[in-house]
Structure formats: structure tokens, C-alpha cells
Tab-separated table of C-alpha atoms in Angstrom:
chain	number	residue	atom	x	y	z
N	1	UNK	CA	14.606	15.725	20.634
N	2	UNK	CA	12.242	15.151	23.157
N	3	UNK	CA	13.441	16.763	26.299
N	4	UNK	CA	13.067	14.596	29.815
N	5	UNK	CA	13.217	16.091	33.335
N	6	UNK	CA	14.277	13.777	35.425
N	7	UNK	CA	12.085	13.369	39.007
N	8	UNK	CA	12.221	14.623	42.767
N	9	UNK	CA	13.433	10.623	43.928
N	10	UNK	CA	15.387	10.198	40.789
N	11	UNK	CA	17.654	14.130	41.228
N	12	UNK	CA	17.412	13.016	45.338
N	13	UNK	CA	18.932	8.896	44.899
N	14	UNK	CA	21.687	10.083	41.759
N	15	UNK	CA	22.501	12.434	44.573
N	16	UNK	CA	22.331	10.300	47.505
N	17	UNK	CA	24.667	8.146	44.697
N	18	UNK	CA	27.222	9.800	43.655
N	19	UNK	CA	27.538	12.389	46.026
N	20	UNK	CA	31.534	11.167	46.580
N	21	UNK	CA	32.029	8.796	44.049
N	22	UNK	CA	36.123	8.763	44.256
N	23	UNK	CA	35.180	7.208	48.226
N	24	UNK	CA	32.538	5.424	48.513
N	25	UNK	CA	31.783	3.464	45.017
N	26	UNK	CA	35.894	2.401	45.764
N	27	UNK	CA	34.273	0.434	48.112
N	28	UNK	CA	31.285	-2.304	47.771
N	29	UNK	CA	28.213	-1.424	48.328
N	30	UNK	CA	26.864	-1.142	52.327
N	31	UNK	CA	23.572	-3.132	53.822
N	32	UNK	CA	22.675	-0.217	55.818
N	33	UNK	CA	23.610	3.371	56.097
N	34	UNK	CA	22.407	4.444	59.844
N	35	UNK	CA	22.630	7.380	61.309
N	36	UNK	CA	21.559	7.806	64.703
N	37	UNK	CA	19.566	10.978	65.278
N	38	UNK	CA	20.207	11.991	69.401
N	39	UNK	CA	18.108	13.984	71.511
N	40	UNK	CA	19.171	16.811	72.835
N	41	UNK	CA	16.467	19.335	74.064
N	42	UNK	CA	15.693	20.910	77.446
N	43	UNK	CA	13.834	18.375	78.475
N	44	UNK	CA	17.033	15.551	78.158
N	45	UNK	CA	18.677	16.026	81.583
N	46	UNK	CA	21.963	15.174	81.820
N	47	UNK	CA	21.077	11.316	83.920
N	48	UNK	CA	19.036	10.455	80.140
N	49	UNK	CA	21.440	11.982	78.250
N	50	UNK	CA	23.546	9.566	79.344
N	51	UNK	CA	21.050	6.437	79.704
N	52	UNK	CA	20.839	7.072	75.539
N	53	UNK	CA	24.850	7.151	74.877
N	54	UNK	CA	24.517	3.445	77.241
N	55	UNK	CA	21.674	1.875	75.392
N	56	UNK	CA	22.781	3.150	72.381
N	57	UNK	CA	26.666	1.252	72.489
N	58	UNK	CA	24.937	-1.642	74.468
N	59	UNK	CA	23.412	-2.509	71.610
N	60	UNK	CA	26.038	-1.756	68.978
N	61	UNK	CA	28.443	-3.842	70.729
N	62	UNK	CA	25.362	-6.764	71.466
N	63	UNK	CA	26.267	-10.272	69.900
N	64	UNK	CA	22.742	-10.309	68.991
N	65	UNK	CA	23.675	-7.068	65.958
N	66	UNK	CA	26.881	-8.654	65.126
N	67	UNK	CA	24.636	-11.713	64.005
N	68	UNK	CA	21.918	-9.846	62.382
N	69	UNK	CA	25.410	-8.168	60.416
N	70	UNK	CA	26.373	-10.513	59.054
N	71	UNK	CA	23.254	-11.952	57.138
N	72	UNK	CA	23.055	-9.296	55.269
N	73	UNK	CA	24.200	-9.754	51.842
N	74	UNK	CA	28.035	-7.166	51.959
N	75	UNK	CA	28.220	-8.547	55.380
N	76	UNK	CA	28.301	-4.455	56.445
N	77	UNK	CA	26.411	-1.752	57.529
N	78	UNK	CA	27.842	2.097	58.220
N	79	UNK	CA	26.719	3.586	61.566
N	80	UNK	CA	27.092	7.390	62.278
N	81	UNK	CA	25.156	9.693	65.322
N	82	UNK	CA	24.685	13.240	66.058
N	83	UNK	CA	23.292	15.183	68.843
N	84	UNK	CA	20.404	17.439	67.924
N	85	UNK	CA	18.139	20.452	69.953
N	86	UNK	CA	16.749	23.217	68.785
N	87	UNK	CA	16.963	24.190	65.137
N	88	UNK	CA	21.057	25.151	64.616
N	89	UNK	CA	21.664	22.703	67.478
N	90	UNK	CA	23.749	19.873	65.704
N	91	UNK	CA	26.839	18.345	66.037
N	92	UNK	CA	27.613	15.043	65.058
N	93	UNK	CA	29.622	12.576	67.048
N	94	UNK	CA	30.203	10.013	64.940
N	95	UNK	CA	31.005	10.451	62.386
N	96	UNK	CA	30.201	7.186	59.309
N	97	UNK	CA	32.189	4.442	60.786
N	98	UNK	CA	31.690	0.405	58.616
N	99	UNK	CA	30.850	-2.117	61.155
N	100	UNK	CA	31.784	-5.516	59.841
N	101	UNK	CA	33.629	-6.913	63.230
N	102	UNK	CA	33.247	-6.834	66.817
N	103	UNK	CA	35.959	-4.648	67.416
N	104	UNK	CA	34.622	-2.364	64.543
N	105	UNK	CA	31.719	-2.520	67.232
N	106	UNK	CA	33.719	-1.656	69.986
N	107	UNK	CA	35.525	1.025	68.212
N	108	UNK	CA	32.183	2.714	67.529
N	109	UNK	CA	30.381	2.181	70.517
N	110	UNK	CA	33.172	3.614	72.725
N	111	UNK	CA	32.600	7.425	70.079
N	112	UNK	CA	28.755	7.044	71.652
N	113	UNK	CA	29.968	5.919	75.344
N	114	UNK	CA	32.203	8.794	75.836
N	115	UNK	CA	30.862	11.474	73.855
N	116	UNK	CA	30.424	15.203	75.560
N	117	UNK	CA	26.855	16.622	74.880
N	118	UNK	CA	28.404	19.558	73.103
N	119	UNK	CA	25.033	21.260	72.057
N	120	UNK	CA	22.519	23.781	74.583
N	121	UNK	CA	19.964	21.750	75.767
N	122	UNK	CA	17.374	24.198	73.711
N	123	UNK	CA	14.039	22.808	71.664
N	124	UNK	CA	12.817	20.092	69.965
N	125	UNK	CA	13.306	21.399	65.827
N	126	UNK	CA	12.531	16.908	64.840
N	127	UNK	CA	12.316	19.175	60.594
N	128	UNK	CA	15.695	20.693	61.388
N	129	UNK	CA	17.290	17.479	62.823
N	130	UNK	CA	16.138	15.207	59.700
N	131	UNK	CA	17.214	17.899	57.242
N	132	UNK	CA	20.746	17.725	59.798
N	133	UNK	CA	20.459	13.873	58.824
N	134	UNK	CA	19.958	13.935	54.674
N	135	UNK	CA	23.005	16.058	54.368
N	136	UNK	CA	24.559	13.583	57.015
N	137	UNK	CA	23.389	10.855	54.181
N	138	UNK	CA	25.111	12.547	51.350
N	139	UNK	CA	28.386	11.999	52.659
N	140	UNK	CA	28.054	7.674	53.462
N	141	UNK	CA	28.710	5.077	51.350
N	142	UNK	CA	26.671	3.533	48.982
N	143	UNK	CA	23.823	1.549	50.989
N	144	UNK	CA	21.241	-0.839	50.134
N	145	UNK	CA	19.292	0.729	52.962
N	146	UNK	CA	19.420	4.543	54.152
N	147	UNK	CA	17.613	5.146	57.022
N	148	UNK	CA	17.232	7.714	60.059
N	149	UNK	CA	17.096	6.474	63.416
N	150	UNK	CA	15.163	9.456	65.600
N	151	UNK	CA	15.081	8.997	69.057
N	152	UNK	CA	13.355	12.345	71.510
N	153	UNK	CA	10.849	12.352	74.027
N	154	UNK	CA	9.057	15.221	72.717
N	155	UNK	CA	6.638	17.037	69.963
N	156	UNK	CA	8.756	19.259	67.397
N	157	UNK	CA	7.520	22.366	68.570
N	158	UNK	CA	10.777	24.720	66.648
N	159	UNK	CA	12.676	25.348	63.520
N	160	UNK	CA	10.883	23.864	60.663
N	161	UNK	CA	7.842	21.873	59.490
N	162	UNK	CA	8.972	17.841	59.716
N	163	UNK	CA	6.374	16.614	57.571
N	164	UNK	CA	8.056	18.092	53.975
N	165	UNK	CA	11.668	17.264	55.091
N	166	UNK	CA	9.817	13.157	55.761
N	167	UNK	CA	8.419	13.336	52.715
N	168	UNK	CA	11.384	14.920	50.711
N	169	UNK	CA	13.582	11.963	52.533
N	170	UNK	CA	10.660	9.635	51.583
N	171	UNK	CA	11.153	9.933	47.709
N	172	UNK	CA	14.191	9.195	47.974
N	173	UNK	CA	14.049	6.096	49.658
N	174	UNK	CA	15.185	7.319	53.133
N	175	UNK	CA	13.373	5.338	55.703
N	176	UNK	CA	12.900	7.529	59.109
N	177	UNK	CA	12.381	5.108	62.324
N	178	UNK	CA	11.038	6.391	65.682
N	179	UNK	CA	12.053	5.528	69.833
N	180	UNK	CA	9.699	8.012	71.663
N	181	UNK	CA	9.619	8.006	75.285
N	182	UNK	CA	6.183	8.508	75.968
N	183	UNK	CA	6.025	9.680	79.999
N	184	UNK	CA	5.768	13.405	79.467
N	185	UNK	CA	3.664	12.840	76.138
N	186	UNK	CA	1.459	9.615	76.226
N	187	UNK	CA	1.019	10.984	72.671
N	188	UNK	CA	4.416	10.823	70.829
N	189	UNK	CA	4.239	7.395	69.794
N	190	UNK	CA	0.662	8.185	67.876
N	191	UNK	CA	2.500	11.833	67.141
N	192	UNK	CA	6.063	10.256	65.190
N	193	UNK	CA	3.586	7.662	63.839
N	194	UNK	CA	2.079	10.191	61.942
N	195	UNK	CA	4.562	12.999	61.413
N	196	UNK	CA	7.978	11.775	61.935
N	197	UNK	CA	9.121	8.339	60.966
N	198	UNK	CA	7.990	6.886	56.720
N	199	UNK	CA	9.453	4.877	54.479
N	200	UNK	CA	8.662	1.238	53.353
N	201	UNK	CA	8.618	-0.786	56.528
N	202	UNK	CA	8.771	2.402	58.907
N	203	UNK	CA	8.588	1.961	62.570
N	204	UNK	CA	8.040	3.037	66.211
N	205	UNK	CA	8.889	2.128	69.530
N	206	UNK	CA	8.161	2.774	72.595
N	207	UNK	CA	9.782	3.088	76.136
N	208	UNK	CA	7.808	4.207	78.961
N	209	UNK	CA	10.558	7.471	79.598
N	210	UNK	CA	14.710	6.111	79.617
N	211	UNK	CA	15.923	3.910	82.068
N	212	UNK	CA	13.375	1.402	79.299
N	213	UNK	CA	15.906	3.364	76.799
N	214	UNK	CA	18.406	0.502	76.973
N	215	UNK	CA	15.962	-2.676	75.430
N	216	UNK	CA	13.805	-0.195	72.692
N	217	UNK	CA	17.059	0.918	71.168
N	218	UNK	CA	18.542	-2.335	70.717
N	219	UNK	CA	15.023	-4.191	69.847
N	220	UNK	CA	15.026	-0.696	67.465
N	221	UNK	CA	18.840	-1.515	66.167
N	222	UNK	CA	18.399	-4.868	65.475
N	223	UNK	CA	15.002	-4.192	63.545
N	224	UNK	CA	16.792	-1.492	61.289
N	225	UNK	CA	20.042	-4.063	59.944
N	226	UNK	CA	17.731	-6.932	60.241
N	227	UNK	CA	15.458	-4.942	57.604
N	228	UNK	CA	12.766	-7.307	55.500
N	229	UNK	CA	15.193	-10.738	57.613
N	230	UNK	CA	13.562	-12.252	60.166
N	231	UNK	CA	15.360	-11.250	63.491
């Protein structure tokens, strides 16, 4: 009898789908599992950190976001968020939460807005952040789409290489999008498009500085939740 060896894409896809069968498969699939990766490297001071949290929190409670969720097939998404900087510095600030109502969106927003900066400001280890998000997705509810949302103001400068992790995730059907804060690195958006973002329909949104972050993250989240549907 001929042997069958599953491809890496098939293996990783099956791993994502069956990571927590007792919990995830008992519920209908969510339309989107969205992992928010928030940069806490040395170039992000405490004021900029708070701007990131405020922008993300405000986007989560925007009425347009709930309208986009309602347009999905199952009318529900799952959201998680974590901080990252150096190779060994990643910390979940919001474990996976279901969002389908205003109250649930408010609860996630509150968790983001009040999250302390629990990791040390360090280098920018984007590859390690993606690897952390990969593990985080294994505990997500079963989802029609899986997206990693990477916000950063710098190039990866330490840790594992970004592209191999990016390519592994994309081969498993994960989409990686970017938000590039470009005031310190004018070429950052181009770098993120070539080395960080990937997958069907992936994109990178630019913000001139952290003061422009609120508008940029709102547009980014709306586009991610809308998926292939018109925003």
C-alpha cells in the first residue's frame, strides 16, 4: 500500500484546526482569529506605548467595527493581543476573547487600554514575535481566517530571521499584516511588505508617527475584519 506523507501546509493547518478540540470544536467557528502584536522595543517610549493602546482600544469600540463583525458569516471574531520586543520578551495582555457584541468589544478594549508595560524595552525581534504569534494561534478558536497584526516602528535587529517564520505561517494559511510607524525609518513600510507581511490579501498601512497611530490602526482593523467584503 503506498504511504502518504502530508505536506507541511497540511500538517500545520491540521494542527491549527485541532489544537483544542474539546473547547474550540464545541462552538461554531469564528470568522476571524486576530492576534495583535504591539511593539514595546526601546524606540517606543512610554508615551508612544500609551498611544498604541489608546488607538487600539478606540478602534475596538468603534461602531463600524461591530457592523463589520455582524456582516460575517458567523457574526463573531476572536481577538488576542501581546507585547513584544527582544527575542525572549513577549507577553500576552489579552488572552483570546470572543467579540460579537458591544459589551464584549468594550471588555477587550478595557483590557488593552489598562495593560501595563510588562516587558522591558529592548531590541526589535520581529521574527520571534511572529513565532510567538504562531504558538498563540494554536490556542485560538477554530476560525475561517487567521491573521497576525504586527505594529512596529523599526526593522528587526535581533533574534531569529523574519522571513522563514513568515513563510511558514503563510504556508499554513495565516495572513500577516503590518502597521509601519515610519518617522524613524522612511523605508519601513517597504521593508515590512517584503519581509514581514504575507498571505492572501496581506497589506501594510503607514503612520507618519505614533500620533497618527489611532487612525491607522482603526483602518487596519476594519480592513482585517472586513476581509474580502467591501468596508
